[in-house]
């Protein structure tokens, strides 16, 4: 799919994800829920954005 002429390209945001396993090979997942009445629930791995600074 070609973006429309003059469209702003998507921002690039480096991220990282971890797969955390215990000695029984169980995977740590986090659960989130959409607060709206008909909202869904989803599971995801630990992770987030990566900063460029070394501070």
PDB file of N, CA and C in Angstrom:
ATOM      1  N   UNK A   1       0.845  -1.177   0.000  1.00  0.00           N
ATOM      2  CA  UNK A   1       0.000   0.000   0.000  1.00  0.00           C
ATOM      3  C   UNK A   1       0.890   1.240   0.000  1.00  0.00           C
ATOM      4  N   UNK A   2       0.635   2.154  -0.890  1.00  0.00           N
ATOM      5  CA  UNK A   2       1.401   3.386  -1.009  1.00  0.00           C
ATOM      6  C   UNK A   2       0.740   4.479  -0.178  1.00  0.00           C
ATOM      7  N   UNK A   3       1.529   5.182   0.684  1.00  0.00           N
ATOM      8  CA  UNK A   3       0.937   6.262   1.477  1.00  0.00           C
ATOM      9  C   UNK A   3       0.541   7.427   0.574  1.00  0.00           C
ATOM     10  N   UNK A   4      -0.434   8.213   0.999  1.00  0.00           N
ATOM     11  CA  UNK A   4      -0.838   9.370   0.202  1.00  0.00           C
ATOM     12  C   UNK A   4       0.307  10.364   0.038  1.00  0.00           C
ATOM     13  N   UNK A   5       0.286  11.127  -1.049  1.00  0.00           N
ATOM     14  CA  UNK A   5       1.319  12.137  -1.297  1.00  0.00           C
ATOM     15  C   UNK A   5       1.323  13.136  -0.143  1.00  0.00           C
ATOM     16  N   UNK A   6       2.508  13.474   0.349  1.00  0.00           N
ATOM     17  CA  UNK A   6       2.655  14.448   1.429  1.00  0.00           C
ATOM     18  C   UNK A   6       2.417  13.874   2.816  1.00  0.00           C
ATOM     19  N   UNK A   7       2.177  12.568   2.932  1.00  0.00           N
ATOM     20  CA  UNK A   7       1.934  11.951   4.244  1.00  0.00           C
ATOM     21  C   UNK A   7       3.230  11.913   5.049  1.00  0.00           C
ATOM     22  N   UNK A   8       3.108  12.083   6.342  1.00  0.00           N
ATOM     23  CA  UNK A   8       4.261  11.992   7.240  1.00  0.00           C
ATOM     24  C   UNK A   8       4.607  10.521   7.444  1.00  0.00           C
ATOM     25  N   UNK A   9       5.896  10.169   7.279  1.00  0.00           N
ATOM     26  CA  UNK A   9       6.268   8.766   7.491  1.00  0.00           C
ATOM     27  C   UNK A   9       6.116   8.394   8.962  1.00  0.00           C
ATOM     28  N   UNK A  10       5.889   7.126   9.264  1.00  0.00           N
ATOM     29  CA  UNK A  10       5.746   6.722  10.664  1.00  0.00           C
ATOM     30  C   UNK A  10       7.039   6.945  11.440  1.00  0.00           C
ATOM     31  N   UNK A  11       6.908   7.246  12.713  1.00  0.00           N
ATOM     32  CA  UNK A  11       8.075   7.441  13.579  1.00  0.00           C
ATOM     33  C   UNK A  11       8.712   6.093  13.888  1.00  0.00           C
ATOM     34  N   UNK A  12      10.031   6.095  14.018  1.00  0.00           N
ATOM     35  CA  UNK A  12      10.763   4.893  14.386  1.00  0.00           C
ATOM     36  C   UNK A  12      11.043   4.985  15.884  1.00  0.00           C
ATOM     37  N   UNK A  13      10.659   3.961  16.639  1.00  0.00           N
ATOM     38  CA  UNK A  13      10.883   3.941  18.078  1.00  0.00           C
ATOM     39  C   UNK A  13      11.477   2.588  18.447  1.00  0.00           C
ATOM     40  N   UNK A  14      12.771   2.558  18.795  1.00  0.00           N
ATOM     41  CA  UNK A  14      13.385   1.280  19.173  1.00  0.00           C
ATOM     42  C   UNK A  14      12.734   0.715  20.436  1.00  0.00           C
ATOM     43  N   UNK A  15      12.498  -0.582  20.432  1.00  0.00           N
ATOM     44  CA  UNK A  15      11.924  -1.256  21.590  1.00  0.00           C
ATOM     45  C   UNK A  15      12.670  -2.554  21.863  1.00  0.00           C
ATOM     46  N   UNK A  16      12.405  -3.106  23.025  1.00  0.00           N
ATOM     47  CA  UNK A  16      13.006  -4.372  23.405  1.00  0.00           C
ATOM     48  C   UNK A  16      11.968  -5.195  24.168  1.00  0.00           C
ATOM     49  N   UNK A  17      12.000  -6.486  24.012  1.00  0.00           N
ATOM     50  CA  UNK A  17      11.111  -7.407  24.722  1.00  0.00           C
ATOM     51  C   UNK A  17      11.947  -8.496  25.371  1.00  0.00           C
ATOM     52  N   UNK A  18      11.484  -8.982  26.511  1.00  0.00           N
ATOM     53  CA  UNK A  18      12.157 -10.068  27.219  1.00  0.00           C
ATOM     54  C   UNK A  18      11.223 -11.251  27.346  1.00  0.00           C
ATOM     55  N   UNK A  19      11.777 -12.433  27.207  1.00  0.00           N
ATOM     56  CA  UNK A  19      11.040 -13.655  27.505  1.00  0.00           C
ATOM     57  C   UNK A  19      11.659 -14.218  28.780  1.00  0.00           C
ATOM     58  N   UNK A  20      10.931 -14.077  29.893  1.00  0.00           N
ATOM     59  CA  UNK A  20      11.439 -14.509  31.192  1.00  0.00           C
ATOM     60  C   UNK A  20      10.869 -15.879  31.534  1.00  0.00           C
ATOM     61  N   UNK A  21      11.766 -16.851  31.680  1.00  0.00           N
ATOM     62  CA  UNK A  21      11.381 -18.222  31.994  1.00  0.00           C
ATOM     63  C   UNK A  21      11.930 -18.604  33.357  1.00  0.00           C
ATOM     64  N   UNK A  22      11.169 -19.415  34.110  1.00  0.00           N
ATOM     65  CA  UNK A  22      11.701 -19.938  35.362  1.00  0.00           C
ATOM     66  C   UNK A  22      12.268 -21.340  35.119  1.00  0.00           C
ATOM     67  N   UNK A  23      12.700 -22.010  36.183  1.00  0.00           N
ATOM     68  CA  UNK A  23      13.342 -23.319  36.033  1.00  0.00           C
ATOM     69  C   UNK A  23      12.389 -24.397  35.514  1.00  0.00           C
ATOM     70  N   UNK A  24      11.070 -24.126  35.522  1.00  0.00           N
ATOM     71  CA  UNK A  24      10.087 -25.066  34.980  1.00  0.00           C
ATOM     72  C   UNK A  24       9.591 -24.646  33.604  1.00  0.00           C
ATOM     73  N   UNK A  25      10.317 -23.718  32.965  1.00  0.00           N
ATOM     74  CA  UNK A  25       9.985 -23.198  31.630  1.00  0.00           C
ATOM     75  C   UNK A  25       8.625 -22.508  31.569  1.00  0.00           C
ATOM     76  N   UNK A  26       8.216 -21.895  32.692  1.00  0.00           N
ATOM     77  CA  UNK A  26       6.989 -21.089  32.684  1.00  0.00           C
ATOM     78  C   UNK A  26       7.369 -19.676  32.254  1.00  0.00           C
ATOM     79  N   UNK A  27       6.555 -19.101  31.396  1.00  0.00           N
ATOM     80  CA  UNK A  27       6.800 -17.785  30.819  1.00  0.00           C
ATOM     81  C   UNK A  27       6.036 -16.713  31.589  1.00  0.00           C
ATOM     82  N   UNK A  28       6.723 -15.619  31.958  1.00  0.00           N
ATOM     83  CA  UNK A  28       6.078 -14.499  32.623  1.00  0.00           C
ATOM     84  C   UNK A  28       5.400 -13.625  31.575  1.00  0.00           C
ATOM     85  N   UNK A  29       4.093 -13.443  31.703  1.00  0.00           N
ATOM     86  CA  UNK A  29       3.322 -12.556  30.839  1.00  0.00           C
ATOM     87  C   UNK A  29       2.539 -11.583  31.706  1.00  0.00           C
ATOM     88  N   UNK A  30       2.332 -10.371  31.207  1.00  0.00           N
ATOM     89  CA  UNK A  30       1.530  -9.364  31.880  1.00  0.00           C
ATOM     90  C   UNK A  30       0.177  -9.296  31.194  1.00  0.00           C
ATOM     91  N   UNK A  31      -0.843  -8.932  31.966  1.00  0.00           N
ATOM     92  CA  UNK A  31      -2.202  -8.864  31.428  1.00  0.00           C
ATOM     93  C   UNK A  31      -2.705  -7.433  31.523  1.00  0.00           C
ATOM     94  N   UNK A  32      -3.363  -6.957  30.485  1.00  0.00           N
ATOM     95  CA  UNK A  32      -3.959  -5.617  30.476  1.00  0.00           C
ATOM     96  C   UNK A  32      -5.405  -5.755  30.007  1.00  0.00           C
ATOM     97  N   UNK A  33      -6.214  -4.779  30.409  1.00  0.00           N
ATOM     98  CA  UNK A  33      -7.615  -4.792  30.033  1.00  0.00           C
ATOM     99  C   UNK A  33      -8.027  -3.397  29.609  1.00  0.00           C
ATOM    100  N   UNK A  34      -8.791  -3.317  28.547  1.00  0.00           N
ATOM    101  CA  UNK A  34      -9.359  -2.054  28.088  1.00  0.00           C
ATOM    102  C   UNK A  34     -10.443  -1.661  29.091  1.00  0.00           C
ATOM    103  N   UNK A  35     -10.379  -0.446  29.691  1.00  0.00           N
ATOM    104  CA  UNK A  35     -11.342  -0.059  30.726  1.00  0.00           C
ATOM    105  C   UNK A  35     -12.765   0.189  30.226  1.00  0.00           C
ATOM    106  N   UNK A  36     -12.955   0.279  28.920  1.00  0.00           N
ATOM    107  CA  UNK A  36     -14.314   0.483  28.402  1.00  0.00           C
ATOM    108  C   UNK A  36     -15.166  -0.751  28.682  1.00  0.00           C
ATOM    109  N   UNK A  37     -16.478  -0.573  28.839  1.00  0.00           N
ATOM    110  CA  UNK A  37     -17.350  -1.708  29.183  1.00  0.00           C
ATOM    111  C   UNK A  37     -17.206  -2.917  28.263  1.00  0.00           C
ATOM    112  N   UNK A  38     -17.068  -2.709  26.975  1.00  0.00           N
ATOM    113  CA  UNK A  38     -16.934  -3.842  26.045  1.00  0.00           C
ATOM    114  C   UNK A  38     -15.472  -4.122  25.696  1.00  0.00           C
ATOM    115  N   UNK A  39     -14.551  -3.545  26.481  1.00  0.00           N
ATOM    116  CA  UNK A  39     -13.130  -3.675  26.176  1.00  0.00           C
ATOM    117  C   UNK A  39     -12.617  -5.092  26.339  1.00  0.00           C
ATOM    118  N   UNK A  40     -11.568  -5.383  25.605  1.00  0.00           N
ATOM    119  CA  UNK A  40     -10.980  -6.718  25.638  1.00  0.00           C
ATOM    120  C   UNK A  40      -9.819  -6.806  26.611  1.00  0.00           C
ATOM    121  N   UNK A  41      -9.248  -7.980  26.704  1.00  0.00           N
ATOM    122  CA  UNK A  41      -8.098  -8.249  27.557  1.00  0.00           C
ATOM    123  C   UNK A  41      -7.014  -8.870  26.689  1.00  0.00           C
ATOM    124  N   UNK A  42      -5.749  -8.563  26.978  1.00  0.00           N
ATOM    125  CA  UNK A  42      -4.653  -9.142  26.215  1.00  0.00           C
ATOM    126  C   UNK A  42      -3.464  -9.401  27.119  1.00  0.00           C
ATOM    127  N   UNK A  43      -2.626 -10.326  26.703  1.00  0.00           N
ATOM    128  CA  UNK A  43      -1.413 -10.719  27.416  1.00  0.00           C
ATOM    129  C   UNK A  43      -0.210 -10.276  26.598  1.00  0.00           C
ATOM    130  N   UNK A  44       0.868  -9.859  27.285  1.00  0.00           N
ATOM    131  CA  UNK A  44       2.054  -9.390  26.574  1.00  0.00           C
ATOM    132  C   UNK A  44       3.306  -9.648  27.394  1.00  0.00           C
ATOM    133  N   UNK A  45       4.441  -9.617  26.714  1.00  0.00           N
ATOM    134  CA  UNK A  45       5.734  -9.833  27.368  1.00  0.00           C
ATOM    135  C   UNK A  45       6.226  -8.549  28.009  1.00  0.00           C
ATOM    136  N   UNK A  46       7.194  -8.672  28.895  1.00  0.00           N
ATOM    137  CA  UNK A  46       7.832  -7.535  29.543  1.00  0.00           C
ATOM    138  C   UNK A  46       8.697  -6.821  28.513  1.00  0.00           C
ATOM    139  N   UNK A  47       8.666  -5.486  28.513  1.00  0.00           N
ATOM    140  CA  UNK A  47       9.496  -4.740  27.577  1.00  0.00           C
ATOM    141  C   UNK A  47       9.032  -3.316  27.455  1.00  0.00           C
ATOM    142  N   UNK A  48       9.630  -2.599  26.540  1.00  0.00           N
ATOM    143  CA  UNK A  48       9.250  -1.218  26.324  1.00  0.00           C
ATOM    144  C   UNK A  48      10.242  -0.495  25.439  1.00  0.00           C
ATOM    145  N   UNK A  49      10.134   0.830  25.455  1.00  0.00           N
ATOM    146  CA  UNK A  49      10.998   1.660  24.626  1.00  0.00           C
ATOM    147  C   UNK A  49      12.433   1.665  25.101  1.00  0.00           C
ATOM    148  N   UNK A  50      13.354   1.880  24.186  1.00  0.00           N
ATOM    149  CA  UNK A  50      14.782   1.930  24.478  1.00  0.00           C
ATOM    150  C   UNK A  50      15.251   3.364  24.335  1.00  0.00           C
ATOM    151  N   UNK A  51      15.923   3.882  25.363  1.00  0.00           N
ATOM    152  CA  UNK A  51      16.461   5.257  25.319  1.00  0.00           C
ATOM    153  C   UNK A  51      17.871   5.262  24.754  1.00  0.00           C
ATOM    154  N   UNK A  52      18.222   6.331  24.046  1.00  0.00           N
ATOM    155  CA  UNK A  52      19.566   6.464  23.487  1.00  0.00           C
ATOM    156  C   UNK A  52      20.590   6.914  24.522  1.00  0.00           C
ATOM    157  N   UNK A  53      20.149   7.625  25.568  1.00  0.00           N
ATOM    158  CA  UNK A  53      21.115   8.175  26.541  1.00  0.00           C
ATOM    159  C   UNK A  53      21.708   7.063  27.407  1.00  0.00           C
ATOM    160  N   UNK A  54      22.909   7.291  27.873  1.00  0.00           N
ATOM    161  CA  UNK A  54      23.619   6.328  28.693  1.00  0.00           C
ATOM    162  C   UNK A  54      23.535   6.686  30.178  1.00  0.00           C
ATOM    163  N   UNK A  55      22.760   7.744  30.527  1.00  0.00           N
ATOM    164  CA  UNK A  55      22.690   8.273  31.896  1.00  0.00           C
ATOM    165  C   UNK A  55      22.038   7.364  32.814  1.00  0.00           C
TER     166      UNK A  55
END
